[in-house]
Coordinates of C-alpha atoms in Angstrom, one line a residue:
M866 CA -96.7 142.0 41.2
L867 CA -98.9 142.1 44.2
K868 CA -98.8 145.4 46.0
G869 CA -98.7 145.5 49.8
Y870 CA -97.4 142.0 49.9
R871 CA -96.1 140.9 53.4
R872 CA -93.9 137.9 54.0
L873 CA -95.0 135.0 56.3
V874 CA -91.6 133.4 56.4
Y875 CA -88.2 135.0 56.3
V876 CA -85.6 133.0 54.6
C877 CA -82.2 134.7 55.2
I878 CA -79.4 134.2 52.7
T879 CA -76.7 135.8 54.8
A880 CA -78.1 135.0 58.2
V881 CA -76.3 136.5 61.1
L882 CA -78.1 137.5 64.2
I883 CA -77.1 140.8 65.7
L884 CA -77.1 140.4 69.4
V885 CA -78.3 143.2 71.7
F886 CA -76.8 143.2 75.1
A887 CA -79.3 144.3 77.9
G888 CA -80.4 143.3 81.3
Y889 CA -81.1 144.3 84.9
F890 CA -79.7 143.1 88.2
N891 CA -81.1 142.8 91.7
N892 CA -78.1 144.2 93.4
K893 CA -75.5 146.8 93.0
N894 CA -72.7 144.5 91.9
K895 CA -71.0 145.5 88.6
V896 CA -70.7 143.0 85.7
H897 CA -69.4 144.0 82.4
A898 CA -69.8 141.3 79.7
E899 CA -72.5 138.8 78.9
A900 CA -72.3 135.2 77.8
V901 CA -73.6 134.2 74.4
G902 CA -75.8 131.1 74.3
V903 CA -77.5 129.0 71.6
V904 CA -81.0 127.6 72.0
N905 CA -80.9 123.8 72.0
V906 CA -84.5 122.3 71.7
S907 CA -86.3 120.0 69.4
G908 CA -89.3 122.3 69.2
Y909 CA -89.8 125.8 70.6
L910 CA -88.7 127.3 73.9
N911 CA -91.0 129.7 76.0
V912 CA -89.6 133.0 77.2
R913 CA -91.0 134.2 80.5
K914 CA -91.1 137.4 82.5
G915 CA -89.4 135.9 85.5
P916 CA -87.2 132.9 86.5
G917 CA -89.8 130.2 86.8
T918 CA -92.9 128.7 85.2
S919 CA -95.1 130.6 87.7
Y920 CA -94.2 133.8 85.7
A921 CA -96.3 134.8 82.7
L922 CA -95.0 134.3 79.2
L923 CA -93.3 137.2 77.5
K924 CA -95.5 138.5 74.7
S925 CA -95.1 140.7 71.6
G926 CA -98.2 142.0 69.9
G927 CA -100.4 139.7 72.1
T928 CA -98.5 136.6 71.0
G929 CA -96.3 134.6 73.3
I930 CA -92.6 134.7 72.3
T931 CA -90.8 131.5 71.7
L932 CA -87.3 130.7 70.6
T933 CA -86.3 128.2 68.0
N934 CA -83.4 125.7 67.9
G935 CA -80.1 127.4 67.0
Q936 CA -81.1 130.9 67.9
K937 CA -78.5 133.0 69.7
V938 CA -79.2 134.9 72.9
S939 CA -77.1 137.1 75.3
I940 CA -77.1 135.8 78.8
T941 CA -77.1 138.8 81.1
A942 CA -77.8 137.0 84.5
K943 CA -78.3 133.7 86.1
S944 CA -81.1 132.9 88.7
G945 CA -81.0 129.4 89.9
N946 CA -81.5 127.2 86.9
W947 CA -82.8 130.1 84.7
Y948 CA -81.0 132.6 82.5
N949 CA -82.0 136.2 82.0
V950 CA -81.5 136.6 78.3
S951 CA -81.7 139.3 75.7
F952 CA -82.3 138.7 72.0
K953 CA -83.6 140.2 68.7
L954 CA -86.7 138.6 67.2
N955 CA -88.6 139.9 64.1
G956 CA -86.6 143.1 64.2
K957 CA -87.4 143.9 67.8
N958 CA -85.3 143.7 71.0
H959 CA -86.6 141.6 73.8
K960 CA -85.4 140.3 77.2
G961 CA -86.8 137.6 79.4
Y962 CA -86.1 134.3 81.2
V963 CA -85.5 130.8 79.8
M964 CA -84.6 127.5 81.4
G965 CA -80.8 127.2 81.4
S966 CA -80.7 123.5 80.5
Y967 CA -82.0 124.4 77.0
I968 CA -79.2 126.9 76.3
K969 CA -75.8 125.7 75.1
V970 CA -73.0 128.1 76.1
Q971 CA -69.5 128.4 74.8
G972 CA -67.1 126.7 77.2
G973 CA -69.9 124.5 78.4
S974 CA -71.2 126.6 81.3
V975 CA -72.0 130.2 82.3
C976 CA -69.3 131.9 84.3
T977 CA -70.8 133.8 87.3
S978 CA -67.5 134.7 89.0
V979 CA -63.8 134.9 88.5
T980 CA -61.5 134.4 91.5
A981 CA -58.0 135.7 91.9
S982 CA -55.4 136.2 94.6
V983 CA -53.3 139.2 95.4
N984 CA -49.8 138.7 93.9
G985 CA -46.7 140.7 94.6
G986 CA -47.4 142.5 97.8
D987 CA -50.2 144.1 99.9
L988 CA -52.7 146.2 97.9
Q989 CA -54.7 149.4 98.6
L990 CA -58.3 149.2 97.4
M991 CA -59.2 152.3 95.4
E992 CA -62.6 153.9 95.0
Q993 CA -61.8 154.8 91.4
A994 CA -59.6 153.4 88.6
S995 CA -56.8 155.7 89.6
A996 CA -53.6 155.3 91.6
T997 CA -54.1 158.8 92.9
G998 CA -57.8 158.6 93.7
P999 CA -59.3 158.1 97.2
C1000 CA -58.9 154.7 98.9
V1001 CA -61.8 152.6 100.1
Q1002 CA -62.3 153.2 103.8
A1003 CA -62.6 150.4 106.4
G1004 CA -65.0 150.3 109.3
T1005 CA -65.9 153.8 110.4
G1006 CA -63.7 155.4 107.8
E1007 CA -60.7 155.9 109.9
S1008 CA -58.3 153.7 107.9
D1009 CA -57.8 152.5 104.3
V1010 CA -58.6 149.0 103.2
I1011 CA -55.4 147.1 102.7
I1012 CA -55.6 143.6 101.1
P1013 CA -52.7 141.4 102.2
D1014 CA -50.6 139.6 99.7
G1015 CA -52.1 136.1 98.8
S1016 CA -55.6 137.1 99.8
E1017 CA -58.5 135.8 97.6
V1018 CA -60.8 138.3 95.8
T1019 CA -63.6 138.1 93.3
L1020 CA -63.6 139.9 90.0
M1021 CA -66.8 141.7 89.1
D1022 CA -65.8 144.1 86.3
E1023 CA -62.9 145.6 84.5
T1024 CA -62.0 148.9 82.8
T1025 CA -59.1 150.5 81.1
K1026 CA -58.0 154.1 81.9
D1027 CA -55.0 155.8 80.2
G1028 CA -53.7 152.5 78.9
Q1029 CA -53.9 150.8 82.4
K1030 CA -56.3 148.0 83.0
W1031 CA -58.1 147.9 86.3
Y1032 CA -60.2 145.2 87.9
Y1033 CA -63.2 146.0 90.1
I1034 CA -63.2 143.4 92.8
L1035 CA -65.0 142.2 95.9
Y1036 CA -62.9 141.5 99.0
N1037 CA -64.4 139.9 102.1
Y1038 CA -62.7 140.5 105.5
E1039 CA -64.1 139.8 109.0
D1040 CA -67.8 139.6 107.8
E1041 CA -67.4 142.9 105.9
A1042 CA -67.5 143.1 102.1
Y1043 CA -65.5 145.8 100.4
E1044 CA -65.6 146.7 96.7
G1045 CA -63.1 148.8 94.7
Y1046 CA -60.4 148.9 92.0
V1047 CA -56.9 147.3 91.8
K1048 CA -54.4 147.2 88.9
A1049 CA -54.9 144.1 86.8
E1050 CA -51.3 143.0 87.0
S1051 CA -51.5 142.9 90.8
L1052 CA -53.8 139.8 90.7
K1053 CA -53.2 136.2 89.8
I1054 CA -56.3 134.9 88.1
S1055 CA -57.5 131.4 88.8
Y1056 CA -58.3 130.1 85.3
G1057 CA -59.4 126.6 86.1
K1058 CA -60.6 124.9 82.9
G1059 CA -60.9 128.3 81.2
I1060 CA -62.8 131.6 81.5
P1061 CA -65.1 132.9 78.7
G1062 CA -63.7 136.0 77.1
I1063 CA -64.5 138.5 74.3
W1064 CA -62.3 140.7 72.1
E1065 CA -63.3 144.4 72.5
G1066 CA -60.5 146.0 70.6
S1067 CA -61.3 148.7 68.0
A1068 CA -59.9 146.4 65.2
K1069 CA -59.3 142.7 64.8
T1070 CA -56.1 141.2 66.1
P1071 CA -53.9 138.4 64.8
L1072 CA -53.6 135.3 67.0
Y1073 CA -49.9 134.7 67.9
K1074 CA -48.1 131.4 68.5
N1075 CA -46.1 132.9 71.4
A1076 CA -46.6 135.9 73.8
G1077 CA -44.8 139.0 72.6
K1078 CA -43.7 137.4 69.3
S1079 CA -44.8 138.2 65.7
T1080 CA -45.3 134.6 64.4
V1081 CA -49.1 134.2 63.8
V1082 CA -51.3 131.1 64.1
K1083 CA -52.5 129.8 60.8
N1084 CA -55.5 127.6 59.8
A1085 CA -55.6 126.0 56.4
G1086 CA -52.7 128.2 55.4
K1087 CA -54.5 131.4 56.3
K1088 CA -53.7 133.8 59.2
V1089 CA -56.1 133.5 62.1
N1090 CA -57.6 136.8 63.2
V1091 CA -59.7 137.4 66.2
G1092 CA -62.4 139.9 65.2
I1093 CA -64.3 142.5 67.1
K1094 CA -66.7 140.9 69.6
K1095 CA -65.3 137.5 68.9
Q1096 CA -65.7 135.1 71.8
F1097 CA -63.1 132.6 73.1
T1098 CA -62.0 130.8 76.2
I1099 CA -59.0 132.2 78.2
I1100 CA -56.8 129.4 79.5
K1101 CA -53.9 131.2 81.1
E1102 CA -51.9 134.4 80.8
R1103 CA -48.2 135.3 80.3
T1104 CA -46.2 138.5 80.6
A1105 CA -43.7 139.3 77.8
S1106 CA -41.9 142.6 77.5
K1107 CA -43.9 144.0 80.4
K1108 CA -47.2 143.3 78.5
R1109 CA -49.9 140.8 79.5
Y1110 CA -51.1 138.2 77.0
F1111 CA -54.0 135.8 77.2
Y1112 CA -53.5 132.2 75.9
I1113 CA -56.9 131.3 74.4
K1114 CA -58.7 128.7 72.4
V1115 CA -61.0 130.0 69.7
R1116 CA -63.0 128.6 66.7
A1117 CA -61.5 129.3 63.3
G1118 CA -63.8 128.0 60.7
K1119 CA -64.6 124.4 61.8
K1120 CA -61.5 124.0 63.9
T1121 CA -60.4 125.0 67.4
V1122 CA -57.1 126.8 67.5
Y1123 CA -54.9 128.0 70.3
G1124 CA -52.7 131.1 70.6
Y1125 CA -51.9 134.4 72.4
L1126 CA -53.5 137.8 72.1
P1127 CA -52.9 141.1 74.0
A1128 CA -54.8 141.2 77.3
S1129 CA -55.3 144.9 77.1
S1130 CA -58.4 144.7 74.8
A1131 CA -59.7 141.3 75.9
R1132 CA -62.4 141.0 78.6
F1133 CA -63.8 138.3 80.8
Q1134 CA -67.4 137.4 80.2
I1135 CA -68.9 137.3 83.8
V1136 CA -72.6 136.8 84.2
Q1137 CA -74.4 138.4 87.2
T1138 CA -76.0 136.1 89.8
E1139 CA -79.6 137.1 90.6
Q1140 CA -81.7 136.2 93.6
D1141 CA -82.8 132.6 93.6
S1142 CA -85.9 131.7 91.6
P1143 CA -89.1 130.2 93.1
A1144 CA -89.2 126.4 93.6
E1145 CA -91.3 125.9 90.5
A1146 CA -88.5 126.5 88.1
T1147 CA -88.7 123.9 85.3
E1148 CA -89.8 124.3 81.8
T1149 CA -90.6 121.9 79.0
P1150 CA -90.1 122.9 75.3
L1151 CA -93.3 123.4 73.2
P1152 CA -94.1 120.7 70.6
E1153 CA -92.4 121.1 67.3
E1154 CA -95.6 122.1 65.5
P1155 CA -97.6 124.4 67.9
D1156 CA -101.2 125.5 66.9
T1157 CA -100.1 129.1 66.4
T1158 CA -97.9 128.1 63.4
E1159 CA -100.1 125.8 61.4
E1160 CA -98.6 124.9 58.0
P1161 CA -101.0 125.4 55.0
E1162 CA -101.1 123.2 52.0
A1163 CA -99.0 124.6 49.2
T1164 CA -101.2 126.8 47.0
E1165 CA -101.2 126.9 43.2
G1166 CA -101.0 130.0 41.2
P1167 CA -104.1 131.3 39.3
E1168 CA -104.4 129.8 35.8
A1169 CA -103.3 131.4 32.5
T1170 CA -100.9 133.9 34.0
E1171 CA -97.1 133.6 34.4
T1172 CA -95.6 134.0 37.8
P1173 CA -93.6 137.2 38.2
A1174 CA -89.8 136.9 38.1
A1175 CA -87.7 138.4 40.9
A1176 CA -85.0 141.0 39.9
S1177 CA -81.7 139.4 39.0
P1178 CA -79.4 139.8 42.0
G1179 CA -75.8 141.0 42.1
P1180 CA -73.5 138.0 42.0
A1181 CA -71.8 138.7 45.3
A1182 CA -74.8 139.9 47.2
T1183 CA -75.7 136.6 48.9
K1184 CA -72.6 134.6 49.8
L1185 CA -70.9 134.5 53.1
P1186 CA -67.1 133.9 53.0
A1187 CA -66.8 130.3 52.1
P1188 CA -65.8 127.9 54.9
A1189 CA -63.3 125.2 54.2
E1190 CA -66.0 122.7 53.1
P1191 CA -69.8 123.2 52.6
M1192 CA -72.2 121.0 54.4
T1193 CA -73.0 117.7 52.9
D1194 CA -76.6 117.1 51.7
D1195 CA -77.3 115.0 54.8
E1196 CA -75.8 117.6 57.1
F1197 CA -77.8 120.4 55.4
K1198 CA -81.1 118.4 55.6
K1199 CA -80.6 117.7 59.3
K1200 CA -79.8 121.4 60.0
L1201 CA -83.0 122.5 58.2
Q1202 CA -85.0 120.0 60.2
D1203 CA -83.3 121.0 63.5
D1204 CA -84.0 124.6 62.7
G1205 CA -87.7 123.9 62.4
F1206 CA -88.4 124.1 58.7
P1207 CA -91.6 122.2 57.8
D1208 CA -91.2 119.2 55.6
S1209 CA -92.7 120.9 52.6
Y1210 CA -89.8 123.4 52.6
I1211 CA -87.0 120.9 52.8
K1212 CA -87.0 119.6 49.2
P1213 CA -86.8 123.0 47.4
L1214 CA -84.2 124.3 49.9
M1215 CA -82.2 121.1 49.3
E1216 CA -82.3 121.8 45.6
L1217 CA -80.9 125.3 46.2
H1218 CA -78.2 123.9 48.4
G1219 CA -77.2 121.6 45.6
K1220 CA -76.6 124.7 43.3
F1221 CA -75.4 127.1 45.9
P1222 CA -73.8 125.1 48.8
Y1223 CA -72.7 128.1 50.8
W1224 CA -76.1 129.8 51.1
E1225 CA -77.7 129.7 54.5
F1226 CA -81.3 129.8 55.5
E1227 CA -83.1 130.8 58.7
V1228 CA -86.7 130.3 59.8
F1229 CA -88.7 133.4 60.6
N1230 CA -91.6 132.3 62.7
T1231 CA -94.5 134.8 62.8
G1232 CA -96.7 132.8 65.2
L1233 CA -99.7 133.6 63.0
K1234 CA -102.3 131.2 61.6
W1235 CA -102.5 130.8 57.9
A1236 CA -106.3 131.1 57.7
T1237 CA -106.2 134.3 59.8
V1238 CA -103.6 135.9 57.6
I1239 CA -105.3 135.1 54.4
K1240 CA -108.7 136.4 55.7
K1241 CA -107.1 139.7 56.6
E1242 CA -105.0 140.1 53.5
S1243 CA -107.9 139.3 51.3
V1244 CA -110.0 142.2 52.4
V1245 CA -110.9 144.2 49.3
G1246 CA -108.5 147.1 48.8
V1247 CA -105.7 145.7 51.0
N1248 CA -103.7 144.1 48.2
L1249 CA -103.8 145.3 44.6
L1250 CA -102.6 144.1 41.2
S1251 CA -102.8 145.2 37.6
V1252 CA -106.2 145.1 36.0
N1253 CA -104.5 143.4 33.0
K1254 CA -104.1 140.2 35.0
S1255 CA -106.3 137.3 34.0
Y1256 CA -109.6 136.6 35.7
D1257 CA -108.4 134.2 38.4
W1258 CA -106.1 136.8 39.8
K1259 CA -108.7 139.5 40.4
S1260 CA -111.4 139.7 43.1
T1261 CA -115.1 139.8 42.3
E1262 CA -116.1 140.4 45.8
E1263 CA -118.4 143.3 46.7
G1264 CA -116.5 146.6 46.3
A1265 CA -114.0 144.9 43.9
Y1266 CA -116.2 144.2 40.9
D1267 CA -119.3 145.9 39.4
W1268 CA -121.5 143.2 38.0
K1269 CA -123.8 145.7 36.4
T1270 CA -121.1 147.2 34.2
D1271 CA -118.9 144.1 34.1
K1272 CA -115.9 146.1 35.2
Y1273 CA -113.3 145.9 38.0
I1274 CA -113.3 148.8 40.5
P1275 CA -109.9 150.5 40.7
H1276 CA -108.5 151.3 44.1
D1277 CA -105.3 153.1 43.1
G1278 CA -105.2 155.2 39.9
S1279 CA -107.2 153.6 37.1
T1280 CA -105.4 150.3 36.7
W1281 CA -104.8 148.8 40.2
V1282 CA -107.7 146.5 41.4
A1283 CA -108.3 144.1 44.3
A1284 CA -106.5 140.8 44.3
S1285 CA -108.5 137.6 44.5
E1286 CA -108.1 135.3 47.6
K1287 CA -106.4 132.7 45.3
A1288 CA -103.9 135.3 44.2
V1289 CA -103.2 136.4 47.8
K1290 CA -102.6 132.7 48.8
Y1291 CA -100.2 132.3 45.9
Y1292 CA -98.1 135.3 46.8
M1293 CA -98.3 134.7 50.6
D1294 CA -97.0 131.1 50.3
P1295 CA -93.2 131.3 50.3
R1296 CA -93.0 127.8 48.9
N1297 CA -94.0 129.2 45.5
F1298 CA -90.8 131.2 45.4
L1299 CA -88.1 128.9 46.8
D1300 CA -86.0 128.8 43.6
E1301 CA -82.8 130.6 42.6
R1302 CA -84.7 133.7 41.4
G1303 CA -87.7 134.0 43.7
I1304 CA -85.6 133.3 46.8
F1305 CA -84.1 136.8 46.7
Q1306 CA -87.3 138.4 47.9
F1307 CA -86.5 136.9 51.3
E1308 CA -82.9 138.1 51.5
S1309 CA -81.9 140.0 54.6
L1310 CA -81.8 143.7 54.0
E1311 CA -79.8 144.4 57.1
Y1312 CA -76.1 145.4 57.0
R1313 CA -73.8 142.4 57.6
S1314 CA -70.2 143.5 57.6
E1315 CA -68.8 140.0 57.4
A1316 CA -70.7 139.2 54.2
Q1317 CA -71.1 142.4 52.2
T1318 CA -68.2 144.0 50.5
Q1319 CA -67.3 147.0 48.4
D1320 CA -66.4 144.6 45.5
G1321 CA -69.9 143.2 45.8
V1322 CA -71.4 146.7 45.5
E1323 CA -69.2 147.3 42.4
K1324 CA -70.7 144.2 40.8
I1325 CA -74.2 145.5 41.4
L1326 CA -73.2 148.9 39.9
N1327 CA -72.1 147.2 36.7
N1328 CA -73.6 148.7 33.5
T1329 CA -74.3 152.0 35.3
P1330 CA -72.5 155.3 35.3
M1331 CA -71.5 154.7 38.9
R1332 CA -69.4 151.6 38.2
D1333 CA -65.8 152.2 39.5
K1334 CA -66.4 156.0 39.4
K1335 CA -65.7 158.7 42.0
F1336 CA -67.4 161.9 42.9
T1337 CA -66.4 165.0 44.9
Y1338 CA -68.2 166.1 48.1
T1339 CA -67.7 168.4 51.0
S1340 CA -66.3 166.6 54.0
A1341 CA -67.2 167.2 57.7
S1342 CA -64.2 169.5 58.0
G1343 CA -65.4 171.6 55.2
G1344 CA -62.8 170.5 52.7
K1345 CA -63.3 168.8 49.3
S1346 CA -63.0 165.0 49.3
E1347 CA -63.3 162.3 46.7
I1348 CA -64.9 158.9 47.1
K1349 CA -66.1 156.0 44.9
Y1350 CA -69.8 155.4 44.7
S1351 CA -69.3 151.9 46.0
E1352 CA -67.4 153.1 49.0
A1353 CA -70.2 155.7 49.7
F1354 CA -72.7 152.9 49.7
M1355 CA -70.6 151.0 52.2
K1356 CA -70.4 154.1 54.4
A1357 CA -74.1 154.5 54.2
A1358 CA -74.6 150.9 55.2
E1359 CA -72.4 151.3 58.3
S1360 CA -74.3 154.4 59.5
S1361 CA -77.8 153.2 58.6
G1362 CA -77.7 149.5 59.3
V1363 CA -79.1 148.8 55.8
S1364 CA -77.5 146.3 53.3
P1365 CA -75.2 148.2 50.9
Y1366 CA -76.4 145.7 48.2
H1367 CA -80.0 146.8 48.8
L1368 CA -79.0 150.5 48.8
A1369 CA -77.1 150.1 45.5
S1370 CA -79.8 148.1 43.9
R1371 CA -82.5 150.6 45.0
V1372 CA -80.5 153.5 43.5
K1373 CA -79.9 151.5 40.4
Q1374 CA -83.7 151.0 40.0
E1375 CA -84.6 154.5 40.9
V1376 CA -82.3 156.7 38.9
V1377 CA -80.2 154.7 36.4
I1378 CA -81.6 155.1 32.8
S1379 CA -78.7 153.5 30.9
P1380 CA -75.1 152.5 31.3
T1381 CA -74.2 156.1 30.6
L1382 CA -77.2 158.1 31.8
M1383 CA -78.9 158.8 35.1
S1384 CA -82.1 160.6 36.0
T1385 CA -82.2 164.4 36.5
S1386 CA -82.9 163.6 40.2
V1387 CA -79.2 163.2 40.7
S1388 CA -77.9 165.7 38.1
G1389 CA -77.9 168.7 40.4
T1390 CA -79.0 170.9 37.6
V1391 CA -82.8 171.0 37.8
S1392 CA -84.1 174.6 37.7
G1393 CA -84.9 175.8 41.2
Y1394 CA -83.1 172.9 42.8
E1395 CA -79.5 173.5 41.6
G1396 CA -77.0 171.5 43.6
I1397 CA -79.7 169.2 45.1
Y1398 CA -79.6 165.4 44.8
N1399 CA -82.1 162.6 45.6
F1400 CA -80.6 159.2 44.8
Y1401 CA -83.4 157.2 46.3
N1402 CA -86.3 159.4 44.9
I1403 CA -87.6 159.8 48.4
G1404 CA -90.7 162.0 48.3
A1405 CA -90.9 161.8 44.5
Y1406 CA -94.6 161.2 44.2
S1407 CA -96.4 161.8 41.0
S1408 CA -98.2 165.0 40.4
T1409 CA -99.4 167.3 37.6
A1410 CA -97.3 170.2 38.9
A1411 CA -94.3 171.5 36.9
G1412 CA -91.5 169.1 37.1
G1413 CA -93.7 166.2 38.3
A1414 CA -92.2 163.5 40.6
V1415 CA -88.6 164.7 40.2
A1416 CA -89.4 168.2 41.4
N1417 CA -91.4 166.8 44.4
G1418 CA -88.4 164.6 45.3
L1419 CA -85.9 167.4 45.0
K1420 CA -88.2 169.7 47.1
W1421 CA -88.2 167.1 49.9
A1422 CA -84.4 166.7 49.6
S1423 CA -83.8 170.5 49.9
T1424 CA -86.0 171.2 52.9
G1425 CA -85.9 170.1 56.6
D1426 CA -82.8 169.2 58.7
T1427 CA -83.4 165.5 59.3
Y1428 CA -81.4 162.7 57.6
N1429 CA -78.6 165.2 56.9
R1430 CA -80.7 167.4 54.7
P1431 CA -80.5 169.5 52.7
W1432 CA -78.9 167.0 50.3
N1433 CA -76.6 169.5 48.6
D1434 CA -74.0 166.9 47.5
R1435 CA -74.1 163.3 46.4
Y1436 CA -72.6 161.9 49.6
K1437 CA -75.3 163.5 51.8
S1438 CA -78.0 162.1 49.6
I1439 CA -76.6 158.6 49.6
T1440 CA -75.9 158.4 53.3
G1441 CA -78.9 160.5 54.5
G1442 CA -81.3 158.6 52.2
A1443 CA -80.0 155.3 53.6
E1444 CA -80.7 156.5 57.2
Y1445 CA -84.3 157.4 56.1
I1446 CA -84.8 153.9 54.6
G1447 CA -83.3 152.2 57.7
K1448 CA -85.3 154.2 60.2
N1449 CA -88.6 153.9 58.4
Y1450 CA -88.4 150.5 56.8
I1451 CA -85.6 148.1 57.2
N1452 CA -84.8 148.5 60.9
V1453 CA -88.5 148.3 62.0
G1454 CA -89.0 144.9 60.4
Q1455 CA -90.4 146.0 57.0

């Protein structure tokens, strides 16, 4: 297989964008939550440094950043017709401005303010979220600000302290603006057609048919749960048994359902209003096929050599929980086209959809020209392959082949030689691998909690000594604990952000010898390194020294204090190694 191979297009099997909330505001007003929008264009949408076309394009690596149809963004502020958005692209976090008319928002529009009225008596405005804290002072500071019953106020933020929810509000009185805290139950919210909300509880919550009751809402016979960071529209509220409940509408699968959830852990999504943008504030999407993303002709593989087969995946490693019904062929084809896949990708992806209807695919647009990429990747010594490959695969350029001796020049050891341009083209063209085996080289290696399960890890560990097995380790409290290998990989995924399927597969490749035997790297019995484990063989480079690669890897695992080293138990090795892989490879876009 080609060494040093880099992907041009990222086809994600379990595609879920992880949204990063960020932003800045031009005034002191507090705003807690952002809205989530989806790009709605037929081509590509420019991202700019400010709210208007007079501002420069936002760039990454010298290339202008564009967003594709269907991509999610966090809307942190609104400026005229423009949105200040944050998003993750190609493994990096970005923030900039886009034209609001090309962003679809849950609920139909961005919520920039929530109005309410004082309900139940006059209110003191507090400087802090505390009934005993100092009051906001009026005028010269000689009297407290008292808000009369029935007065209108504007919500800007909310917080919970000691189980009590407080709203941070703006109150205007006689040309003066006062800000401070009041208890949530002292206000009557104006919900209008609904206010965007988000669940910020520490765990998912059932959706109830009635406030204060235990009967849950069901969809297709299954209980509807509102997960952490799930968004919805708040329609109204009720109080039952002295507790506030929001009545919401929320998507469950392909249906919209209605019900109640506790207001204590639900927040409004209020977007900050920035200063108005310049008059020149319109944007037109880029054409569907911009010059920076030229599509090459499909390239053929060199003759007389078989194409390499991708490793067989774990059965559960690539499926999201199945929706009620998969997309039809026509729906799937339209989605691929809307997402920006070139026509030459549609047919093979349609064939995969026919076999695996729940798989999902996502475009990764590099913004690079094919000719430029091939020129740079074909430089002698950049990409190597085995000298045993047939003639067409190997380069005969200067520095790659010695015409006098009729021999290929090795660039790594004695058997790795420079790849030919034709071989580079073959490996760089994703269309040569859009089948049920090759597709897995494009699988997302990020942790996706909604799609990756401990049961899936167990399937990957099948035919290994780790299948359904436990080991003992020292817990953070110093006591002895027991855990399954599969659970340890899930814990490692949570802390590192790396797919547990990738972690388990990597360990399986590195240290599993047979269904009953593993490498001495994880035995804990190697002389001089007793009690040291290295499940990923990090630092295990080959050498002629005693112990070779295993000793080098154990030496690395036993020294230093980064990544939870020394790895003097299996749990530290599995989780610490995952953090190393995440920080140095997966989470930086490799």
